[in-house]
JSON list of C-alpha atoms in Angstrom, two decimals:
[
{"chain": "A", "resi": 1, "resn": "MET", "atom": "CA", "xyz": [48.79, -97.10, -7.01]},
{"chain": "A", "resi": 2, "resn": "GLY", "atom": "CA", "xyz": [45.28, -98.02, -8.14]},
{"chain": "A", "resi": 3, "resn": "ARG", "atom": "CA", "xyz": [43.93, -98.28, -11.64]},
{"chain": "A", "resi": 4, "resn": "THR", "atom": "CA", "xyz": [42.73, -95.23, -13.47]},
{"chain": "A", "resi": 5, "resn": "ILE", "atom": "CA", "xyz": [39.09, -95.20, -14.50]},
{"chain": "A", "resi": 6, "resn": "PRO", "atom": "CA", "xyz": [39.81, -95.74, -18.24]},
{"chain": "A", "resi": 7, "resn": "SER", "atom": "CA", "xyz": [42.21, -98.54, -17.33]},
{"chain": "A", "resi": 8, "resn": "LEU", "atom": "CA", "xyz": [39.59, -100.25, -15.17]},
{"chain": "A", "resi": 9, "resn": "THR", "atom": "CA", "xyz": [36.97, -99.85, -17.90]},
{"chain": "A", "resi": 10, "resn": "ASP", "atom": "CA", "xyz": [39.31, -101.38, -20.50]},
{"chain": "A", "resi": 11, "resn": "ALA", "atom": "CA", "xyz": [40.18, -104.28, -18.20]},
{"chain": "A", "resi": 12, "resn": "ILE", "atom": "CA", "xyz": [36.49, -104.95, -17.52]},
{"chain": "A", "resi": 13, "resn": "ARG", "atom": "CA", "xyz": [35.72, -104.86, -21.25]},
{"chain": "A", "resi": 14, "resn": "GLU", "atom": "CA", "xyz": [38.49, -107.41, -21.87]},
{"chain": "A", "resi": 15, "resn": "GLU", "atom": "CA", "xyz": [37.05, -109.70, -19.19]},
{"chain": "A", "resi": 16, "resn": "GLN", "atom": "CA", "xyz": [33.53, -109.27, -20.57]},
{"chain": "A", "resi": 17, "resn": "SER", "atom": "CA", "xyz": [34.73, -110.12, -24.09]},
{"chain": "A", "resi": 18, "resn": "ARG", "atom": "CA", "xyz": [36.47, -113.26, -22.87]},
{"chain": "A", "resi": 19, "resn": "LEU", "atom": "CA", "xyz": [33.39, -114.46, -20.99]},
{"chain": "A", "resi": 20, "resn": "ILE", "atom": "CA", "xyz": [31.05, -113.62, -23.87]},
{"chain": "A", "resi": 21, "resn": "ARG", "atom": "CA", "xyz": [33.21, -115.82, -26.13]},
{"chain": "A", "resi": 22, "resn": "VAL", "atom": "CA", "xyz": [32.82, -118.62, -23.58]},
{"chain": "A", "resi": 23, "resn": "ALA", "atom": "CA", "xyz": [29.06, -117.98, -23.28]},
{"chain": "A", "resi": 24, "resn": "MET", "atom": "CA", "xyz": [28.63, -118.34, -27.04]},
{"chain": "A", "resi": 25, "resn": "LYS", "atom": "CA", "xyz": [29.94, -121.90, -26.75]},
{"chain": "A", "resi": 26, "resn": "ILE", "atom": "CA", "xyz": [27.32, -122.92, -24.17]},
{"chain": "A", "resi": 27, "resn": "ARG", "atom": "CA", "xyz": [24.65, -125.11, -25.73]},
{"chain": "A", "resi": 28, "resn": "ASP", "atom": "CA", "xyz": [21.92, -124.20, -23.25]},
{"chain": "A", "resi": 29, "resn": "GLU", "atom": "CA", "xyz": [20.29, -121.05, -24.69]},
{"chain": "A", "resi": 30, "resn": "ARG", "atom": "CA", "xyz": [18.71, -119.98, -21.39]},
{"chain": "A", "resi": 31, "resn": "LEU", "atom": "CA", "xyz": [21.98, -120.29, -19.48]},
{"chain": "A", "resi": 32, "resn": "ARG", "atom": "CA", "xyz": [23.81, -118.46, -22.26]},
{"chain": "A", "resi": 33, "resn": "ALA", "atom": "CA", "xyz": [21.28, -115.59, -22.14]},
{"chain": "A", "resi": 34, "resn": "LYS", "atom": "CA", "xyz": [21.56, -115.30, -18.34]},
{"chain": "A", "resi": 35, "resn": "LEU", "atom": "CA", "xyz": [25.34, -115.29, -18.51]},
{"chain": "A", "resi": 36, "resn": "ILE", "atom": "CA", "xyz": [25.42, -112.57, -21.15]},
{"chain": "A", "resi": 37, "resn": "GLN", "atom": "CA", "xyz": [22.84, -110.54, -19.21]},
{"chain": "A", "resi": 38, "resn": "GLY", "atom": "CA", "xyz": [25.05, -110.74, -16.13]},
{"chain": "A", "resi": 39, "resn": "ILE", "atom": "CA", "xyz": [28.16, -109.85, -18.06]},
{"chain": "A", "resi": 40, "resn": "GLU", "atom": "CA", "xyz": [26.51, -106.82, -19.59]},
{"chain": "A", "resi": 41, "resn": "SER", "atom": "CA", "xyz": [25.24, -105.57, -16.22]},
{"chain": "A", "resi": 42, "resn": "SER", "atom": "CA", "xyz": [28.77, -105.36, -14.83]},
{"chain": "A", "resi": 43, "resn": "ARG", "atom": "CA", "xyz": [28.96, -101.72, -15.90]},
{"chain": "A", "resi": 44, "resn": "LEU", "atom": "CA", "xyz": [26.50, -100.94, -13.08]},
{"chain": "A", "resi": 45, "resn": "LEU", "atom": "CA", "xyz": [28.84, -102.45, -10.48]},
{"chain": "A", "resi": 46, "resn": "GLN", "atom": "CA", "xyz": [31.90, -100.83, -11.99]},
{"chain": "A", "resi": 47, "resn": "ASP", "atom": "CA", "xyz": [30.73, -97.39, -10.84]},
{"chain": "A", "resi": 48, "resn": "ALA", "atom": "CA", "xyz": [30.41, -98.65, -7.26]},
{"chain": "A", "resi": 49, "resn": "PHE", "atom": "CA", "xyz": [33.95, -100.09, -7.31]},
{"chain": "A", "resi": 50, "resn": "TYR", "atom": "CA", "xyz": [35.78, -96.92, -8.42]},
{"chain": "A", "resi": 51, "resn": "ASP", "atom": "CA", "xyz": [36.91, -96.08, -4.88]},
{"chain": "A", "resi": 52, "resn": "GLU", "atom": "CA", "xyz": [37.56, -99.69, -3.89]},
{"chain": "A", "resi": 53, "resn": "ILE", "atom": "CA", "xyz": [40.38, -102.07, -4.69]},
{"chain": "A", "resi": 54, "resn": "ALA", "atom": "CA", "xyz": [38.92, -104.73, -6.94]},
{"chain": "A", "resi": 55, "resn": "ASP", "atom": "CA", "xyz": [40.06, -106.92, -9.76]},
{"chain": "A", "resi": 56, "resn": "PRO", "atom": "CA", "xyz": [38.08, -106.48, -13.01]},
{"chain": "A", "resi": 57, "resn": "GLN", "atom": "CA", "xyz": [37.34, -110.21, -12.94]},
{"chain": "A", "resi": 58, "resn": "GLU", "atom": "CA", "xyz": [35.75, -109.83, -9.50]},
{"chain": "A", "resi": 59, "resn": "ILE", "atom": "CA", "xyz": [33.46, -107.08, -10.75]},
{"chain": "A", "resi": 60, "resn": "VAL", "atom": "CA", "xyz": [32.31, -109.06, -13.79]},
{"chain": "A", "resi": 61, "resn": "LEU", "atom": "CA", "xyz": [31.83, -112.33, -11.87]},
{"chain": "A", "resi": 62, "resn": "LEU", "atom": "CA", "xyz": [29.92, -110.58, -9.08]},
{"chain": "A", "resi": 63, "resn": "SER", "atom": "CA", "xyz": [27.57, -109.04, -11.63]},
{"chain": "A", "resi": 64, "resn": "ILE", "atom": "CA", "xyz": [26.95, -112.49, -13.14]},
{"chain": "A", "resi": 65, "resn": "ILE", "atom": "CA", "xyz": [26.25, -114.00, -9.71]},
{"chain": "A", "resi": 66, "resn": "LEU", "atom": "CA", "xyz": [23.85, -111.19, -8.80]},
{"chain": "A", "resi": 67, "resn": "SER", "atom": "CA", "xyz": [22.08, -111.53, -12.14]},
{"chain": "A", "resi": 68, "resn": "MET", "atom": "CA", "xyz": [21.64, -115.28, -11.68]},
{"chain": "A", "resi": 69, "resn": "CYS", "atom": "CA", "xyz": [20.36, -114.82, -8.12]},
{"chain": "A", "resi": 70, "resn": "ASP", "atom": "CA", "xyz": [17.35, -112.88, -9.36]},
{"chain": "A", "resi": 71, "resn": "CYS", "atom": "CA", "xyz": [14.56, -114.66, -7.48]},
{"chain": "A", "resi": 72, "resn": "GLY", "atom": "CA", "xyz": [12.00, -114.12, -10.22]},
{"chain": "A", "resi": 73, "resn": "ASP", "atom": "CA", "xyz": [14.00, -115.92, -12.90]},
{"chain": "A", "resi": 74, "resn": "ARG", "atom": "CA", "xyz": [16.07, -118.71, -11.37]},
{"chain": "A", "resi": 75, "resn": "LEU", "atom": "CA", "xyz": [17.92, -121.25, -13.43]},
{"chain": "A", "resi": 76, "resn": "PRO", "atom": "CA", "xyz": [16.61, -124.80, -13.23]},
{"chain": "A", "resi": 77, "resn": "SER", "atom": "CA", "xyz": [18.36, -126.95, -10.65]},
{"chain": "A", "resi": 78, "resn": "GLY", "atom": "CA", "xyz": [18.60, -129.92, -12.98]},
{"chain": "A", "resi": 79, "resn": "ARG", "atom": "CA", "xyz": [16.86, -132.15, -10.47]},
{"chain": "A", "resi": 80, "resn": "ASN", "atom": "CA", "xyz": [13.73, -134.08, -11.29]},
{"chain": "A", "resi": 81, "resn": "SER", "atom": "CA", "xyz": [10.78, -133.04, -9.14]}
]
């Protein structure tokens, strides 16, 4: 049997909280901001996953990936030009 909606929401909030704690330890402010932005946008994806089988971690990580793939605001590659 699948998760109930409140159960999924609680599990996603737990995953978000864990990753926000990790993000607060990152010394790069820009990377930290992008990570938190991605974590917070996971609520948008949660609605799309209600009828699908997905792990809460998948939903949160996918939202982070999509947030960081925003073409207008890419993270630096770390390479010297």
